[in-house]
Coordinates of C-alpha atoms and ligand atoms in Angstrom, one line a residue:
X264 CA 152.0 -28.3 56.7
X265 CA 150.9 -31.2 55.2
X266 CA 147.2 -30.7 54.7
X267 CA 148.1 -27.1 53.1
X268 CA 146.0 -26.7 50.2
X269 CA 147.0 -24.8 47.0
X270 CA 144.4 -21.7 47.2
X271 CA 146.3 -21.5 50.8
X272 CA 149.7 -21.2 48.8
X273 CA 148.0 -19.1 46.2
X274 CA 147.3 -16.7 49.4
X275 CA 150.8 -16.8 50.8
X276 CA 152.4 -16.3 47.1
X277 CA 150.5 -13.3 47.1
X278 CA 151.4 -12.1 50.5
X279 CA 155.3 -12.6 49.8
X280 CA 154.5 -10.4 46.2
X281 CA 152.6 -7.3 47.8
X282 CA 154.9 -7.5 50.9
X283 CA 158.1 -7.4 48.9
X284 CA 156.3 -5.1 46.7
X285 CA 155.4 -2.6 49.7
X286 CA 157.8 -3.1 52.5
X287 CA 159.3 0.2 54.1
X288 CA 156.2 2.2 52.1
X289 CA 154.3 4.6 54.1
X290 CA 150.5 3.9 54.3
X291 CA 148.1 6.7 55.5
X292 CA 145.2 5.2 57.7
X293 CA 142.1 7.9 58.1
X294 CA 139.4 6.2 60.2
X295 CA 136.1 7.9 60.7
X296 CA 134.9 7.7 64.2
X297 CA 131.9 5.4 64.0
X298 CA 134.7 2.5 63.2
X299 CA 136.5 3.1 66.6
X300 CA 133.2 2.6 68.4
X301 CA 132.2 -0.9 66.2
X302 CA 132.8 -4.1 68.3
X303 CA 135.4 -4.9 65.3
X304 CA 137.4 -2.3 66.0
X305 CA 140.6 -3.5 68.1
X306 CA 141.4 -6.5 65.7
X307 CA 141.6 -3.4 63.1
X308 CA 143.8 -2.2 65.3
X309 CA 145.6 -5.1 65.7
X310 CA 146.3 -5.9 61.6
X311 CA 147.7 -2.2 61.5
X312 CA 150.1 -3.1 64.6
X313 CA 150.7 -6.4 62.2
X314 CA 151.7 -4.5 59.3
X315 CA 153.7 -1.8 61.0
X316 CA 155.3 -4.7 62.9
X317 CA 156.1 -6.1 59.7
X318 CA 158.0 -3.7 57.7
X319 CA 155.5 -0.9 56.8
X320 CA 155.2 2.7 57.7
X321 CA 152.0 3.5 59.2
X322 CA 150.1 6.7 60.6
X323 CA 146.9 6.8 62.1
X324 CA 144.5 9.5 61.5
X325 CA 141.6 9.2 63.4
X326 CA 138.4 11.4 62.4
X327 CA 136.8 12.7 65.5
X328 CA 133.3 14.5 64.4
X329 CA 130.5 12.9 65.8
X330 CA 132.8 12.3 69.2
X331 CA 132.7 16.4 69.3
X332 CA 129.2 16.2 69.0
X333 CA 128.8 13.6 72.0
X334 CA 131.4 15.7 74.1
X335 CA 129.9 19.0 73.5
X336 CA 126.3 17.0 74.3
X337 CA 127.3 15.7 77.3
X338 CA 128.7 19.4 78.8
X339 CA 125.4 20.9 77.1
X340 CA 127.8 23.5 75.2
X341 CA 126.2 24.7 72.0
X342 CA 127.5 23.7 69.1
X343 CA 128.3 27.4 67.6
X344 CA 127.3 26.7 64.1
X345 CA 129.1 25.8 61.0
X346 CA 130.2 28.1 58.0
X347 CA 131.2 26.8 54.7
X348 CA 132.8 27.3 51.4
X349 CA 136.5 27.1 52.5
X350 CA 136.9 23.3 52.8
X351 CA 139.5 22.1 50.3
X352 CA 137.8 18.5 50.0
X353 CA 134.5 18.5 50.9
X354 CA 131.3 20.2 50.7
X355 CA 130.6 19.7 54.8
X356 CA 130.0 22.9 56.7
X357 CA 133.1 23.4 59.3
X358 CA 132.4 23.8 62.5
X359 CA 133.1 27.2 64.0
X360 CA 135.6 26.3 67.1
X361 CA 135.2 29.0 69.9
X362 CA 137.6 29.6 73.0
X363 CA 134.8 28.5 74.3
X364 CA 134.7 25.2 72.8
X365 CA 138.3 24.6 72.0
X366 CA 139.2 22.5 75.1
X367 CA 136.3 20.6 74.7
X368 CA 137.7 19.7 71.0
X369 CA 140.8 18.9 72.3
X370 CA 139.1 16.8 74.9
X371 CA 137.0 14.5 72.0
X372 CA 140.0 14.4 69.7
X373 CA 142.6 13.4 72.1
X374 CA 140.7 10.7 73.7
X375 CA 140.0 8.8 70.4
X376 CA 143.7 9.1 69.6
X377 CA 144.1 7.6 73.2
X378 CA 141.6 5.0 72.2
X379 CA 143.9 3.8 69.3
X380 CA 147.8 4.0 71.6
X381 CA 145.3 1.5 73.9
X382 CA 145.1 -1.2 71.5
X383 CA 148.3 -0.6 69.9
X384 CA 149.9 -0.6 73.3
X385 CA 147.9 -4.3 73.6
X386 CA 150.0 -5.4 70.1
X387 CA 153.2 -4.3 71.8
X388 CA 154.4 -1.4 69.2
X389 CA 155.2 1.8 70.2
X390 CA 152.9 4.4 69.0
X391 CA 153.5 8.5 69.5
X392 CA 150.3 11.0 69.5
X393 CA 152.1 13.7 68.3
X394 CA 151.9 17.5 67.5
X395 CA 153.2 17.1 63.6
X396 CA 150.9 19.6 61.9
X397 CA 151.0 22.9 62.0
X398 CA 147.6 24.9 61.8
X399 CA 146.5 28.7 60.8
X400 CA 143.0 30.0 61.7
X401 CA 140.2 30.3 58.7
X402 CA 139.9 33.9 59.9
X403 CA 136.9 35.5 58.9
X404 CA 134.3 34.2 57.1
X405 CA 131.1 35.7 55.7
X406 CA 131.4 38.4 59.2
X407 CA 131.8 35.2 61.4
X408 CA 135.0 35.2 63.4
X409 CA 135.8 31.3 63.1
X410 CA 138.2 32.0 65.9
X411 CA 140.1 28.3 66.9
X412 CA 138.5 26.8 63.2
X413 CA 142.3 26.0 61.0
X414 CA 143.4 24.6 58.1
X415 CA 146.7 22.7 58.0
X416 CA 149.2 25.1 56.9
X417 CA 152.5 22.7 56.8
X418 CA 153.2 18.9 58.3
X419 CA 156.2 18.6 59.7
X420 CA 157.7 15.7 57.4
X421 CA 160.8 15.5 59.4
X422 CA 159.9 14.5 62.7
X423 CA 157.0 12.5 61.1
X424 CA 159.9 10.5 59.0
X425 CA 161.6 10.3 62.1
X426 CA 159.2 9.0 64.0
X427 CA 158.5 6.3 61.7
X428 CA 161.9 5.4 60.9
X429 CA 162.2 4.2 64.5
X430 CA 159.2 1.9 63.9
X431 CA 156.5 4.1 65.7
X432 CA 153.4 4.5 64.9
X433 CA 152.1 8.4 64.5
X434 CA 148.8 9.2 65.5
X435 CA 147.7 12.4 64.7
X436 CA 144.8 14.5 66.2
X437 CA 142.7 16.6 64.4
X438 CA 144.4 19.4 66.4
X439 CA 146.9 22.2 64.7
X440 CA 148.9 24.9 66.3
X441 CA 149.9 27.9 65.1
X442 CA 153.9 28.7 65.5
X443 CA 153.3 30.6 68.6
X444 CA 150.9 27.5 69.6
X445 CA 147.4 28.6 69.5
X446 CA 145.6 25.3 69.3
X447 CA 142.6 25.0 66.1
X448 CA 140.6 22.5 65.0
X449 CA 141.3 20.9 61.6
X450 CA 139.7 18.4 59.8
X451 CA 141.2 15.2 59.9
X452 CA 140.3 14.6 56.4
X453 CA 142.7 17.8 55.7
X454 CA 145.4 16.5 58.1
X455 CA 145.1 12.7 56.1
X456 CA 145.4 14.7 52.7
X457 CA 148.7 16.3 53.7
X458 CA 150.3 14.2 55.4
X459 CA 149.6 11.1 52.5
X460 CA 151.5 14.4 50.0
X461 CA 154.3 15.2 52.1
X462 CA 155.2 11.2 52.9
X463 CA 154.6 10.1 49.4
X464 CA 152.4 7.5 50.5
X465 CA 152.0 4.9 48.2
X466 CA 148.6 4.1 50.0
X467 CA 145.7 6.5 51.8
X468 CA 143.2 3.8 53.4
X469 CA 140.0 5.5 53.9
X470 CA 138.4 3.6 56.7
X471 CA 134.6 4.0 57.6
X472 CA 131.5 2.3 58.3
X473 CA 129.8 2.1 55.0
X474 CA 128.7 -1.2 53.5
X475 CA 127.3 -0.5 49.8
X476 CA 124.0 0.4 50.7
X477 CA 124.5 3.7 50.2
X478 CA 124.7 3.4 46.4
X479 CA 121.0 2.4 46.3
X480 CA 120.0 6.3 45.8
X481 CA 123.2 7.4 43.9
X482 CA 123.7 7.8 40.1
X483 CA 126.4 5.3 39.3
X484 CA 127.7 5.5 36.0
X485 CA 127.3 2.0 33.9
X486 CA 130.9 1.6 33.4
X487 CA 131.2 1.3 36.9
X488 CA 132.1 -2.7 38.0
X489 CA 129.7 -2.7 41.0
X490 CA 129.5 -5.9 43.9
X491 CA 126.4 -7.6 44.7
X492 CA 126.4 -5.4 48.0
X493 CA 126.2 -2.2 45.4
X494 CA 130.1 -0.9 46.7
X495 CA 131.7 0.2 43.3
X496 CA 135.0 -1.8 43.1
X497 CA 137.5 0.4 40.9
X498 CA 137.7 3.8 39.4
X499 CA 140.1 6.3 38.0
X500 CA 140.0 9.5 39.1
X501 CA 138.4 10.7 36.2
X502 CA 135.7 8.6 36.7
X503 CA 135.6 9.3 40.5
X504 CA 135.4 13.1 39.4
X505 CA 132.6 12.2 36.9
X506 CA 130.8 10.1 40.0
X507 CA 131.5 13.7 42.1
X508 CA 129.8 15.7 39.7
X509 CA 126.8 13.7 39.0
X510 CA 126.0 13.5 42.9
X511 CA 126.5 16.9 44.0
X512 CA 122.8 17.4 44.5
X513 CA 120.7 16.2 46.8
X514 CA 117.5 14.4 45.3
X515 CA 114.6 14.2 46.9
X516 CA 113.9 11.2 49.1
X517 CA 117.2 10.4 50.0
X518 CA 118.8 10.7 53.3
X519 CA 121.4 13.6 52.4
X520 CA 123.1 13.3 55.2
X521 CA 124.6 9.7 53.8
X522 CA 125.1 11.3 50.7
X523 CA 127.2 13.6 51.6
X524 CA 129.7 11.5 53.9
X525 CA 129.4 9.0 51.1
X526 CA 130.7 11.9 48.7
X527 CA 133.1 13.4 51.6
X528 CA 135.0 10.2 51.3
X529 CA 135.5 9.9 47.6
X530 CA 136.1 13.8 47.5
X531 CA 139.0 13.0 50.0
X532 CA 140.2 9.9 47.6
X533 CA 140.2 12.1 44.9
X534 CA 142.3 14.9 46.0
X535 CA 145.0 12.4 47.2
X536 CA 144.8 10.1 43.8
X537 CA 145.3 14.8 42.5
X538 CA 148.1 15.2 44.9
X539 CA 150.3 11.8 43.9
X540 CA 149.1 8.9 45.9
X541 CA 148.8 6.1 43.1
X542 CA 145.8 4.1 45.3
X543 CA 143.3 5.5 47.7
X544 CA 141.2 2.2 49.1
X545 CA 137.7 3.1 51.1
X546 CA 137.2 0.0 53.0
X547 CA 134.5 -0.7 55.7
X548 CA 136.4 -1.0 59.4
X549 CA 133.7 -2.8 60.3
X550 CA 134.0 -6.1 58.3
X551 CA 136.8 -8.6 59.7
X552 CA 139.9 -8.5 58.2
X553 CA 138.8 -5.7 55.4
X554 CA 142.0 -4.1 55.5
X555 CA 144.1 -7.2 54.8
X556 CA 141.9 -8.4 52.4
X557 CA 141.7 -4.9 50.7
X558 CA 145.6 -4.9 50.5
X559 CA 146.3 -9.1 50.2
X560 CA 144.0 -10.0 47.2
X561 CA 144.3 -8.2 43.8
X562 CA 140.8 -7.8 43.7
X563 CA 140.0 -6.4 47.6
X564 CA 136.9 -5.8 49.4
X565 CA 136.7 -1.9 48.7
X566 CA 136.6 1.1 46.6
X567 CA 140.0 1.6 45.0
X568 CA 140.8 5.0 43.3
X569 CA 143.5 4.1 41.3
X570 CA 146.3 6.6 39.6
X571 CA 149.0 3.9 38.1
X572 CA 148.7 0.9 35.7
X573 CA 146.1 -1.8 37.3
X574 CA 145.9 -4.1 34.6
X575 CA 147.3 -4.9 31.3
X576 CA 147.4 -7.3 28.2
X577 CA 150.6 -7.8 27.3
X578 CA 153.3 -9.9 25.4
X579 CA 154.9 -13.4 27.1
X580 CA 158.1 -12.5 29.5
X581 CA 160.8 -15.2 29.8
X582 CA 160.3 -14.6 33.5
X583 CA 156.3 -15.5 33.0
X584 CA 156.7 -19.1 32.4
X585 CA 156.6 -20.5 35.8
X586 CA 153.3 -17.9 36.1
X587 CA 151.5 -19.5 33.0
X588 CA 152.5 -23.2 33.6
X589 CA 150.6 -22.9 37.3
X590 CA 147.8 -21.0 35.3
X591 CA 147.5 -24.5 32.4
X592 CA 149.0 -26.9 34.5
X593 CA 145.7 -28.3 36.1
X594 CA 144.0 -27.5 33.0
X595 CA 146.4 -29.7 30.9
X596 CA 145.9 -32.5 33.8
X597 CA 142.5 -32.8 33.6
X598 CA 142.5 -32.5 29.6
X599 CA 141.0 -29.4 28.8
X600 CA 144.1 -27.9 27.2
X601 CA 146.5 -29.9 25.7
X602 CA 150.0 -30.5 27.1
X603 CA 152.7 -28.2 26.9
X604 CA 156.1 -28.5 28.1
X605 CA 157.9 -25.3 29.3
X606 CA 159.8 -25.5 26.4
X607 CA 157.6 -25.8 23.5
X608 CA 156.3 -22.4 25.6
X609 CA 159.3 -20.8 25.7
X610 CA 160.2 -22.1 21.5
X611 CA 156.3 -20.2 21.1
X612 CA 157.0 -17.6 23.4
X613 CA 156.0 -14.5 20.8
X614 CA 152.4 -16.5 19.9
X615 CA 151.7 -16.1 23.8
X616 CA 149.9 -13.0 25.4
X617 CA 149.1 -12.4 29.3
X618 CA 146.9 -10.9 31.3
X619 CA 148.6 -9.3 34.4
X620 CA 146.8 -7.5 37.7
X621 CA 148.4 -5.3 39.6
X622 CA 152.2 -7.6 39.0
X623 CA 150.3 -11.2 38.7
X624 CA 149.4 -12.9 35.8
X625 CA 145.9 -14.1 36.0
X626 CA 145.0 -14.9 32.2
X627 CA 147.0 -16.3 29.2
X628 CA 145.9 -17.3 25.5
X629 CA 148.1 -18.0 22.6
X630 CA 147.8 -17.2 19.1
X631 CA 149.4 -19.3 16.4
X632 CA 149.8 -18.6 12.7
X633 CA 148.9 -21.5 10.5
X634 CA 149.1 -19.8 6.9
X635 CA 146.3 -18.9 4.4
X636 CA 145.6 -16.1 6.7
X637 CA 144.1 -18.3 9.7
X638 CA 145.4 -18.5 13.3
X639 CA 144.4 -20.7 16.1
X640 CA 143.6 -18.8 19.5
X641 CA 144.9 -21.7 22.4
X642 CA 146.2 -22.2 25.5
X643 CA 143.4 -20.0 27.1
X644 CA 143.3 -20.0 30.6
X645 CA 142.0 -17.9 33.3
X646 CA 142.9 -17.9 37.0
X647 CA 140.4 -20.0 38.9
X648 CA 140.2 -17.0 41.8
X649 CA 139.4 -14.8 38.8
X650 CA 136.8 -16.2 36.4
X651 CA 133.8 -14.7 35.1
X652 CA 135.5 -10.9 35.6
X653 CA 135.9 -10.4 31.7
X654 CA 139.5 -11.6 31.6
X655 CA 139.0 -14.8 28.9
X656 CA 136.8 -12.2 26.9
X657 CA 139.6 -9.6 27.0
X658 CA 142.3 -12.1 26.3
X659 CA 140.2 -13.7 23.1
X660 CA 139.6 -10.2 22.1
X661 CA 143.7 -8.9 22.5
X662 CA 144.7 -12.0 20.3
X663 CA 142.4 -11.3 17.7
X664 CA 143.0 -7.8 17.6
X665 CA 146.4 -9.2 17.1
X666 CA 145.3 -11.6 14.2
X667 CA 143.8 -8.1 12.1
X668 CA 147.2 -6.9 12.8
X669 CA 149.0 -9.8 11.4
X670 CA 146.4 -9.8 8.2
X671 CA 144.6 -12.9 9.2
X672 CA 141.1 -12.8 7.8
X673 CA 140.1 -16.1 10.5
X674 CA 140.4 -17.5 14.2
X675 CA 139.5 -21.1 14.9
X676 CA 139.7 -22.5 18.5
X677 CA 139.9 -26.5 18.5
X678 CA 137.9 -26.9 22.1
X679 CA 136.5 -29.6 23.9
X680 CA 134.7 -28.1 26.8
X681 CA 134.4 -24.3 25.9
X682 CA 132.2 -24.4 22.8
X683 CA 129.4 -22.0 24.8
X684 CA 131.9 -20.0 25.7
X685 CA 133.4 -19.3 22.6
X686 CA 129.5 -19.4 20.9
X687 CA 129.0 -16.3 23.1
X688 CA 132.1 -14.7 21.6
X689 CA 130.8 -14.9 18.2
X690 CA 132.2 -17.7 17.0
X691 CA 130.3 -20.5 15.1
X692 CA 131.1 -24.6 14.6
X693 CA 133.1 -25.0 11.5
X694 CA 134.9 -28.6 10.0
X695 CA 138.1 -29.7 10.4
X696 CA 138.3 -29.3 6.6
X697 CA 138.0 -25.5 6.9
X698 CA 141.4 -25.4 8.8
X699 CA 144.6 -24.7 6.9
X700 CA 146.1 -27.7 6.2
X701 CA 149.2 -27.3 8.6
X702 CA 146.6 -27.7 11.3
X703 CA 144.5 -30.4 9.6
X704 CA 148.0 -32.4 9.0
X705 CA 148.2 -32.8 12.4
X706 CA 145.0 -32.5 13.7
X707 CA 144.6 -35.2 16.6
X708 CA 141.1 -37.2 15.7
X709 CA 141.3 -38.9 18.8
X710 CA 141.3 -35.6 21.0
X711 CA 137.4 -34.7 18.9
X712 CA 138.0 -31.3 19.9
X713 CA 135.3 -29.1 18.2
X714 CA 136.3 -26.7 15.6
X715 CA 135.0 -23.0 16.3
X716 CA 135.6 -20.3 13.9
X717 CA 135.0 -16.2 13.8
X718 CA 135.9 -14.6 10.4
X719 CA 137.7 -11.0 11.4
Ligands
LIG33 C1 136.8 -20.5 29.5 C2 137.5 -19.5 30.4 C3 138.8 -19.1 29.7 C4 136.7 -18.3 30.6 O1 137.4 -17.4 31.4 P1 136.7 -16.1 32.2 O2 137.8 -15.2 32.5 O3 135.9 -16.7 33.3 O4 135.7 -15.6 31.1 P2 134.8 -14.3 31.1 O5 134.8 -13.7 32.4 O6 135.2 -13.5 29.9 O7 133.4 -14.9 30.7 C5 132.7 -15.6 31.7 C6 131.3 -16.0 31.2 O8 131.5 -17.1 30.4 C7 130.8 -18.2 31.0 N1 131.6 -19.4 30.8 C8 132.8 -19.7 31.4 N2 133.3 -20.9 31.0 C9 132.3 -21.4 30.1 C10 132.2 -22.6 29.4 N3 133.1 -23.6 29.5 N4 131.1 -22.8 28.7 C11 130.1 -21.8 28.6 N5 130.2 -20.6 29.3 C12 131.3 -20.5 30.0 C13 130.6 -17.9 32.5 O9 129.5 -18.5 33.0 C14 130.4 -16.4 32.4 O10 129.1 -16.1 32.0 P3 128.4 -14.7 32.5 O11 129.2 -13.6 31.9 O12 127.0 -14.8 31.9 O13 128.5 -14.7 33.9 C15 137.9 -20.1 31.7 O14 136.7 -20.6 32.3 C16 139.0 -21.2 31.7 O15 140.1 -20.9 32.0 N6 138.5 -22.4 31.3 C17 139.4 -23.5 31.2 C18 140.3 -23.5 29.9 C19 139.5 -23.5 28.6 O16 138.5 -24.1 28.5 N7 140.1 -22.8 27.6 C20 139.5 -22.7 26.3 C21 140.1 -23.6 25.4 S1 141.4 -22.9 24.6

């Protein structure tokens, strides 16, 4: 443990915080079918074995479409046709299931559950494939008899919660039956929906094999943070809605059939963030790790739909100190802020604002009255794993938001190495003789910080 560095105990902190934070919560895990065929796919596997071995509740529901496809291929049975309109979530046609087809359905869908009790039975945790949902037919639609085509018409919660309780692993089919047990097809985007209500989950991981490039011929709003791949990183559900809406079309030279499994996905995230489930992640299966990364690091490697608080400015806790002292700590070693003892922190404590993300602090700045209406913004410091995400410009701007409040009519910063920085916040090189005398009084020479001003 020697050679342990401290971005490695950064990561484990932040392990210990989301599995305290988590443990004994039920996470629902759709996967779409192309992930289960990806070379990737049993070390997926594996990390959910991991986490259900490790205190969480986990079900599996596996999406089975374009297996149905190869299985109705390969016994040259016609697909017989789709209708649509009654889909809850997305805009894809349903497949009409015949009693024709029905076994064959049954066929595709239990073998990809089987699939999944193969790797989990490689990671040594019991896993159940289990009849927990309870299906009605569509009926009639349009003059079509949709014959073994359902819709999930209850979960059964109880044995689910049972079956978890004792450490299992569900895995549910995209198979219903009717009370007197007449088998339909349902859609396991249906089946992830429910099932993430009726448990509460705090999580609904939407697992596929999509890698940003699909954005290229979508309108994305500008207020949406994108990556460098083009995978959008965070919205609300009103912005999800708003992303919805302004790609409901096709357009002309795009490949609609992406589009609309792009869409289904975020339709699906947005009825669950609807029906209570605070964070919807879409991740792509196919990338190492992606599911611990999505759920390990604040910032993750997908698209999180988001219901509850994410982030927040907020006031200096007690508590906070040992988190702000990490954040200056290497700063006021190699000079850049000045040295503060936990003390003189704790004797300042209202003057000091944080940023927090998702329970971590990952920004701090101070602002401190010196009379004749001027403050001095210090102490700013931003998270190394977090720079250049806005969170020094949103801190600067929170404490001088709070300077108007207070009736100042000036900020000065006294900085060394972040005049650019502060430049591009609008504020401009002033002299020492500008600053209210309580500052110039002791105003270290030797230190020739910089004076930079902004009048407010
Ligand atoms: C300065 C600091 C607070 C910026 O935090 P941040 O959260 O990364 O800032 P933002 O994301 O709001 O802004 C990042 C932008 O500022 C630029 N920037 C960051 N530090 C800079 C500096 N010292 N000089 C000039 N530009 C800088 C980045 O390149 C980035 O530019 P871009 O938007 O064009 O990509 C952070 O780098 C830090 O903690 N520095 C050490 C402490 C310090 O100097 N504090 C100020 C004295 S009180």
């Amino acid at each position: 443990m020697d050679n342990i560095s401290w971005s490695q105990v950064d990561l484990i902190r932040e392990v210990f915080h989301y599995q305290s934070r988590f443990e004994g919560s039920t996470m629902v895990f759709k996967i779409d079918y192309p992930v289960t065929e990806d070379a990737g796919f049993p070390a997926l596997v594996k990390d959910l074995a991991l986490l259900a071995k490790t205190g969480f509740k986990v079900v599996i529901v596996p999406g089975v479409r374009e297996n149905i496809d190869a299985v109705l291929k390969q016994h040259e049975i016609d697909t017989n046709g789709y209708v649509t309109g009654d889909s809850l979530i997305n805009d894809m046609p349903v497949r009409i299931t015949t009693s024709q087809t029905i076994s064959y359905v049954e066929m595709a869908a239990f073998n990809v559950a089987s699939k999944f009790m193969t790797f989990l039975s490689g990671s040594r945790v019991d896993a159940i494939i289990g009849n927990f949902v309870r299906a009605r037919g569509l009926g009639v639609i349009n003059g079509i008899d949709t014959e073994h085509t359902g819709a999930v018409d209850k979960i059964y919660a109880d044995s689910l919660t049972r079956v978890l309780n004792l450490g299992m692993i569900p895995i549910l089919p995209c198979i219903g039956w009717s009370p007197s047990g007449k088998p339909y097809n349902v859609s396991s985007d249906e089946i992830a929906l429910a099932v993430s209500e009726v448990l509460g989950a705090v999580k609904l991981f939407i697992i596929c094999a999509q890698d940003g490039q699909e954005t290229k011929t979508l309108n994305i709003p500008e207020t949406l943070e994108k990556r460098a791949n083009g995978s959008l990183v965070r919205l609300t559900p009103q912005q999800a809605q708003a992303f919805i809406s302004a790609n409901s079309e096709p357009k002309q030279g795009e490949d609609e059939e992406i589009r609309r499994q792009y869409m289904r996905r975020f339709r699906l995230a947005f009825e669950a963030s609807k029906a209570g489930v605070h964070r919807v992640h879409i991740v792509d299966g196919r990338e190492g790790g992606s599911v611990l990364k999505e759920l390990y690091s604040n910032l993750g490697v997908g698209t999180m739909i988001y219901t509850d608080e994410y982030d927040s400015v907020r006031g200096l806790h007690s508590r906070d100190l040992p988190d702000i002292l990490r954040l200056m700590e290497p700063l006021m070693q190699r000079g850049v802020l000045i040295r503060r003892n936990p003390e003189q922190i704790q004797e300042k404590k209202g003057d000091f604002s944080v940023l927090e993300i998702d329970g971590s602090i990952r920004a701090c700045g101070a602002l401190h009255d010196f009379g004749e209406a001027q403050g001095e913004i210090a102490a700013v410091a931003t998270d190394p794993m977090y720079t250049d995400l806005g969170l020094g410009r949103r801190i600067v701007g929170y404490l001088i938001e709070k300077a108007r409040k207070s009736k100042m009519r000036r900020v000065f910063v006294l900085t060394t190495q972040s005049q650019d920085w502060f430049e591009s916040l609008g504020f401009r090189e002033a002299s020492v003789d500008s600053l209210p005398e309580q500052k110039r009084k002791v105003y270290d020479r030797s230190r020739k910080s910089k004076v930079f001003a902004l009048d407010i």
